XYZ file of C-alpha atoms in Angstrom:
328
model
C 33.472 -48.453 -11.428
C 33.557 -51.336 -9.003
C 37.451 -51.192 -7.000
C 38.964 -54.891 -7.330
C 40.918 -57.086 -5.458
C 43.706 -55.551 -7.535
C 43.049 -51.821 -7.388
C 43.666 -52.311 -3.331
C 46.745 -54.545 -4.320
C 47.772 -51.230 -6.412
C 46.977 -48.817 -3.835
C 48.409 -50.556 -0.606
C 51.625 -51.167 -2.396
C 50.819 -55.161 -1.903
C 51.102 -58.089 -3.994
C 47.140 -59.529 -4.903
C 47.938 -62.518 -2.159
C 48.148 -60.330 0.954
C 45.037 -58.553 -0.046
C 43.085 -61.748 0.099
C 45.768 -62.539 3.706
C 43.893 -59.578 5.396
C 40.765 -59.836 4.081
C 40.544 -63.378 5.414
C 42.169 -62.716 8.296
C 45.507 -64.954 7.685
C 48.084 -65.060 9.967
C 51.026 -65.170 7.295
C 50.981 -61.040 7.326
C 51.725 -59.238 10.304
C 48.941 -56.866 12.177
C 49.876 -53.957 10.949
C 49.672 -54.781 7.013
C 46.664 -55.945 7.265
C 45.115 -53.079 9.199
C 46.812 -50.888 5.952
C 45.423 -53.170 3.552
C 42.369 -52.757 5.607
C 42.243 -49.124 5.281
C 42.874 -49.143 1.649
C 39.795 -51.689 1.137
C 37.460 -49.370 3.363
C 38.496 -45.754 1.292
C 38.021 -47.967 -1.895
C 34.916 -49.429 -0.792
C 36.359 -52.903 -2.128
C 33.698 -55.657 -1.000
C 34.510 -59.286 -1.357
C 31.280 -61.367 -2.591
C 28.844 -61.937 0.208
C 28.685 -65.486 -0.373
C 31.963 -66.183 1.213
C 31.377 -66.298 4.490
C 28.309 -68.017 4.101
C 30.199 -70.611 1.741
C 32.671 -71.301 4.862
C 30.068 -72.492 6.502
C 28.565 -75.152 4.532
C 29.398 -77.274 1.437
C 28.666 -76.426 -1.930
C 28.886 -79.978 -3.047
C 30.749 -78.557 -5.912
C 34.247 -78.709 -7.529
C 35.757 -76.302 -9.676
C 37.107 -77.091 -12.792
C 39.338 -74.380 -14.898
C 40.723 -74.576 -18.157
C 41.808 -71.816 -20.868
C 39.762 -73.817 -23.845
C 36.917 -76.083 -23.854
C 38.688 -77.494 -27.337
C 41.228 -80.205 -27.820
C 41.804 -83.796 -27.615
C 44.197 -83.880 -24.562
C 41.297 -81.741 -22.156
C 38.471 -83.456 -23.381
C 39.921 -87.447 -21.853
C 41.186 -85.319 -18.805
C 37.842 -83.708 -17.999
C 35.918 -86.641 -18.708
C 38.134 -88.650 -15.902
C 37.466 -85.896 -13.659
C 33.686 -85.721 -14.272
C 33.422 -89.193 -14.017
C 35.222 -89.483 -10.347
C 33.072 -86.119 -9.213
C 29.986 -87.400 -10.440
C 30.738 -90.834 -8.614
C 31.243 -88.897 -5.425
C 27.775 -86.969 -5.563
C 29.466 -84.140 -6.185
C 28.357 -81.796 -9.337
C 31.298 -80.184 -11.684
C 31.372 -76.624 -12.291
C 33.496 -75.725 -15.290
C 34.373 -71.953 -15.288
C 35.983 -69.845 -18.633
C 38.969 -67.768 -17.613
C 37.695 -65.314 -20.466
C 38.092 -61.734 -18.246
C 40.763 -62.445 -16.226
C 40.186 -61.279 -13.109
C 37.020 -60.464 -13.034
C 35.931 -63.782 -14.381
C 33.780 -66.393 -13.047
C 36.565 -68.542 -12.764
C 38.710 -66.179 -10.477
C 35.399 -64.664 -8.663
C 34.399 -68.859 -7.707
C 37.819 -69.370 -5.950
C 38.721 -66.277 -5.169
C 35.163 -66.594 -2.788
C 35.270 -69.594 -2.481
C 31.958 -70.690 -4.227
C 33.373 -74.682 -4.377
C 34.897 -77.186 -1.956
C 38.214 -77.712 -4.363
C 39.020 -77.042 -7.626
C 41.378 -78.690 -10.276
C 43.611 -76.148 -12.448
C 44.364 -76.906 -16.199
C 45.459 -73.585 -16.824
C 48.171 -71.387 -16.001
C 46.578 -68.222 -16.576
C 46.018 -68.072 -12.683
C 49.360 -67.381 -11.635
C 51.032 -68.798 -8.283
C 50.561 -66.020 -6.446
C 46.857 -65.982 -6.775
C 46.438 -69.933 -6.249
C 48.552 -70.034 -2.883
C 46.831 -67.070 -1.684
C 42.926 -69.068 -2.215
C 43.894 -72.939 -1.254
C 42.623 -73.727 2.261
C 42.076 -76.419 4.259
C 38.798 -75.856 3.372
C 39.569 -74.863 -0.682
C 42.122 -77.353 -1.158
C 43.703 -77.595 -5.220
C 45.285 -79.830 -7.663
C 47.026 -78.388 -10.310
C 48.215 -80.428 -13.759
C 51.621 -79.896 -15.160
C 52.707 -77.453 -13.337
C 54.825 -77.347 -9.500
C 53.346 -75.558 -7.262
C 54.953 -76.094 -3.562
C 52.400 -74.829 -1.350
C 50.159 -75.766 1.558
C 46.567 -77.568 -0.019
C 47.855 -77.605 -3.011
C 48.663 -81.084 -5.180
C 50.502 -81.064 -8.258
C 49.949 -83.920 -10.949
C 52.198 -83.727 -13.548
C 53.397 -85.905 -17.177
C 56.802 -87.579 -17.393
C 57.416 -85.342 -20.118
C 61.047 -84.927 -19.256
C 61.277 -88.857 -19.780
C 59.311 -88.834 -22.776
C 60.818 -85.980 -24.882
C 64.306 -88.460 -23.878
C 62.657 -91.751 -25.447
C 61.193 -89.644 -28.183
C 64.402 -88.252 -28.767
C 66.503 -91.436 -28.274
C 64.058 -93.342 -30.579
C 65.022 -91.160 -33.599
C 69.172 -91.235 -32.462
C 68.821 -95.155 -32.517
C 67.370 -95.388 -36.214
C 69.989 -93.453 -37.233
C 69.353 -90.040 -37.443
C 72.274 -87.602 -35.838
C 70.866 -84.398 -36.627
C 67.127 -83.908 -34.340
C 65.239 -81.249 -34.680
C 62.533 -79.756 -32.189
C 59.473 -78.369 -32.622
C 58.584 -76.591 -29.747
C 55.242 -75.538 -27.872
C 54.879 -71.794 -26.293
C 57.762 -70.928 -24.522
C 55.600 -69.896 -21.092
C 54.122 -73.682 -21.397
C 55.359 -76.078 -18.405
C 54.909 -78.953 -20.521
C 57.391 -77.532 -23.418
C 60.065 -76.591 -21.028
C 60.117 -80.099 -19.570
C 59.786 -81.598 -22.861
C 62.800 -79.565 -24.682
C 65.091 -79.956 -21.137
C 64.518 -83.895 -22.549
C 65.522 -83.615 -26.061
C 68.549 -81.621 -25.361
C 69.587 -84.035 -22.410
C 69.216 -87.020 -24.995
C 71.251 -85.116 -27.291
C 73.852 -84.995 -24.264
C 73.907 -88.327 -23.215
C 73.984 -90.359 -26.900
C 76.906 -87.647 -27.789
C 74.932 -85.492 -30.479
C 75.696 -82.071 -30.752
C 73.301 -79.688 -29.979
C 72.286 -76.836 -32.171
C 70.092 -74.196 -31.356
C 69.081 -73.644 -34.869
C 67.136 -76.869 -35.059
C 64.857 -75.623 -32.075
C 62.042 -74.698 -34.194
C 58.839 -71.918 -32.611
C 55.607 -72.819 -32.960
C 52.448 -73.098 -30.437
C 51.431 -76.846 -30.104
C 48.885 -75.901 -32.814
C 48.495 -78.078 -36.229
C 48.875 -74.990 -38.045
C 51.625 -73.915 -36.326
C 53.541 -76.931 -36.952
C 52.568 -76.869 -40.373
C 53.545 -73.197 -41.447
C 56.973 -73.898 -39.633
C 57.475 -77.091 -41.838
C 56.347 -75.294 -44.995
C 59.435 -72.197 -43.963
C 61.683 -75.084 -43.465
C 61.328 -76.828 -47.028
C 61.189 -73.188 -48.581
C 64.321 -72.577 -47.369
C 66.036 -75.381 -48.788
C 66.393 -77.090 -45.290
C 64.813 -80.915 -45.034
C 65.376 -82.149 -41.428
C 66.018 -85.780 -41.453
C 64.514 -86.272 -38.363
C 62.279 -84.373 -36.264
C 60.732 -84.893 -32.290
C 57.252 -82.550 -32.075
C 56.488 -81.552 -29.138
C 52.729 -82.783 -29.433
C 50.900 -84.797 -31.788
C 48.933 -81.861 -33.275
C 51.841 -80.428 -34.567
C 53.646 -83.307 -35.786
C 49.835 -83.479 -37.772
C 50.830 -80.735 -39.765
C 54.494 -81.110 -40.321
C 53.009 -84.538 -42.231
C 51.111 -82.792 -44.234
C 53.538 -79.654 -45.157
C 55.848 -82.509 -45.956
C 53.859 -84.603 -48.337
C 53.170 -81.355 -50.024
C 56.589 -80.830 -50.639
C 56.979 -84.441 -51.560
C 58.728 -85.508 -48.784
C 58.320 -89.511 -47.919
C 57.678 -90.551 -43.989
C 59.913 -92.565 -42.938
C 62.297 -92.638 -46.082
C 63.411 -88.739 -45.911
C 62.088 -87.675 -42.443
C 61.811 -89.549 -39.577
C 59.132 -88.058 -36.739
C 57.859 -88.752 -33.376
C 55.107 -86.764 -31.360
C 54.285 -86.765 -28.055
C 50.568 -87.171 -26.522
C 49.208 -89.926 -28.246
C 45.810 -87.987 -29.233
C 43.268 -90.173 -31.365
C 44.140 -88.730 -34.462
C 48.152 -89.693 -34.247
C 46.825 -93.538 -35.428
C 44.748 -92.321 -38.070
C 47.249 -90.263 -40.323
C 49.187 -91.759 -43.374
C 51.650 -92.856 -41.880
C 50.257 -93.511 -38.619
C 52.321 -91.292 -36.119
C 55.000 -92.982 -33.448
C 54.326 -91.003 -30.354
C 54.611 -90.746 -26.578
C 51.695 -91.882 -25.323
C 50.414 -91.659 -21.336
C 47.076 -92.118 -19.544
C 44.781 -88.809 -20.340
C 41.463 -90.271 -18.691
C 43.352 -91.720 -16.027
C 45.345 -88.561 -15.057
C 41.866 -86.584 -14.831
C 40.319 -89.725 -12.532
C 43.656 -89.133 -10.288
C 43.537 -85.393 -10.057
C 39.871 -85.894 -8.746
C 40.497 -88.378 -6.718
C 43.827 -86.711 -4.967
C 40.666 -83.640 -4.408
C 38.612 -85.935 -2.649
C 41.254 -87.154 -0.291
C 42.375 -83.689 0.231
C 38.885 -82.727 0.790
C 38.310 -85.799 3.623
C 41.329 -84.505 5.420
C 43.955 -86.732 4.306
C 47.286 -85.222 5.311
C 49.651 -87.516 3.754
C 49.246 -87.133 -0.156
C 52.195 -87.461 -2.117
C 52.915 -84.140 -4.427
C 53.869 -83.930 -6.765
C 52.477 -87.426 -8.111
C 54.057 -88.702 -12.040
C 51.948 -89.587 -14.624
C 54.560 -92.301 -16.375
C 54.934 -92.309 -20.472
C 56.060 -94.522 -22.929
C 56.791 -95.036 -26.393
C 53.988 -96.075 -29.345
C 55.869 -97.015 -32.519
C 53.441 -97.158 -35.580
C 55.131 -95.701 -39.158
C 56.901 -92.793 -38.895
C 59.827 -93.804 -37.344
């Protein structure tokens, strides 16, 4: 079987980024690690893809784009603002599948640098890995998620502001009792988004309770199920912030199953403003910020990157505010 990148990481007793340090010849390791990580590469007969060198030397005309699911609402007005700045630059957009960790495409095009930036979606590719591939000449943008590195830009949602106006908006009608319906607790965008609610809690002088932090996975079905335990239980928030609209989706329908009324027994705000939030009955009040616009910056901040431009602002705030339509 074919050593990785990872089996030498193993073997040399070295994290996966100094691998790629020696093999590249960075100078953030010191001589003598890299002529051990060296070694190890040699007895293991590890060979990095061909096409790297060669790839230094020219552009591919190509940008990487990386995402866990080719599915949902939210990606699909982010990619298409992306694809619509590459495109404008003459550039083509490669979209890679992280399916196989890391021997995936996605990993193998940065790791040998097969495009002249890429923008990251997902967070399957941890730090590590990312700091140890962006380059002058691989720079990276990553969305909602901090990343403090050399070449690479982060580009992230206000969601700490929004989960507080969310949060705030169901306080002011009246509601003293919030509960949260939270996204997967290794999700950038949930942690933000919860460190909101419970610092609007704070600052209106609610109590917080950690039972009304409710686990799901920023699925409908998720938010549905949860909703459905709730009501079985006997327990009928008055008032609930979801953490995205496609949960708040199905906590509107577990509800009118149950025969619960939106507004008159439950008050509930979302948070992404997806197409669908305007279509239920009620129509969802949500947090709302630019999707298409937020893939056109990422690409853009690339391009600059990719021209040399040495004084872009990271991490740069995509701003939010607050839709009210029926449920509130």
């Amino acid at each position: 079987m074919k050593a990785t990148i990872k089996d030498v990481a193993r073997e040399a007793k070295v994290s996966i980024s100094t691998v790629s340090y020696a093999i590249n010849g960075n100078e953030r390791i010191s001589e003598e690690t890299r002529q051990r990580v060296l070694d190890v590469a040699k007895r293991l007969n590890y060979v990095a893809n061909g096409n790297a060198k060669l790839l230094k030397q020219k552009k591919t005309r190509a940008i990487g784009l990386f995402f866990n699911s080719w599915f949902g609402p939210i990606y699909s007005e982010i990619a298409r603002g992306i694809e619509r700045t590459v495109h404008k630059m003459g550039y083509d957009l490669v979209a890679c599948s992280l399916y196989g960790e890391e021997q995936s495409t996605a990993y193998k095009y940065l790791r040998d640098r097969m495009v002249d930036g890429a923008i990251v979606l997902t967070n399957s590719f941890d730090d590590q890995f990312l700091q140890s591939v962006a380059s002058e000449d691989l720079p990276l943008v990553v969305l909602d998620r901090e990343i403090q590195a050399p070449h690479i830009y982060s580009i992230l949602i206000d969601n700490f502001g929004g989960a507080f106006a969310a949060t705030r908006a169901l306080i002011d009608s009246g509601c003293k009792e919030v509960y949260y319906f939270s996204g997967p607790q290794d999700s950038y965008d949930n942690q933000k988004r919860l460190d909101g609610y419970i610092a609007a809690l704070g600052y209106f002088n609610v109590e917080f309770n950690k039972d009304f932090i409710i686990p799901a996975d920023f699925t409908e079905e998720s938010g549905y199920q949860q909703m459905k335990a709730l009501l079985a239980k006997g327990i009928a928030p008055r008032a609930i912030f979801s953490g995205n609209d496609e949960m708040a989706i199905g906590i509107i329908r577990a509800a009118r199953e149950h025969g619960v009324t939106i507004p008159g027994d439950l008050r509930l705000v979302g948070f992404d403003d997806i197409r669908e939030s305007e279509m239920t009955v009620p129509a969802l009040t949500t947090i709302s910020h630019q999707k298409l616009e937020m893939g056109t910056l990422a690409a853009e901040t690339l391009f600059s990157a990719i021209n040399g431009d040495d004084t872009i602002d990271s991490p740069k705030i995509i701003p939010t505010n607050l839709v009210k339509r029926e449920t509130l």
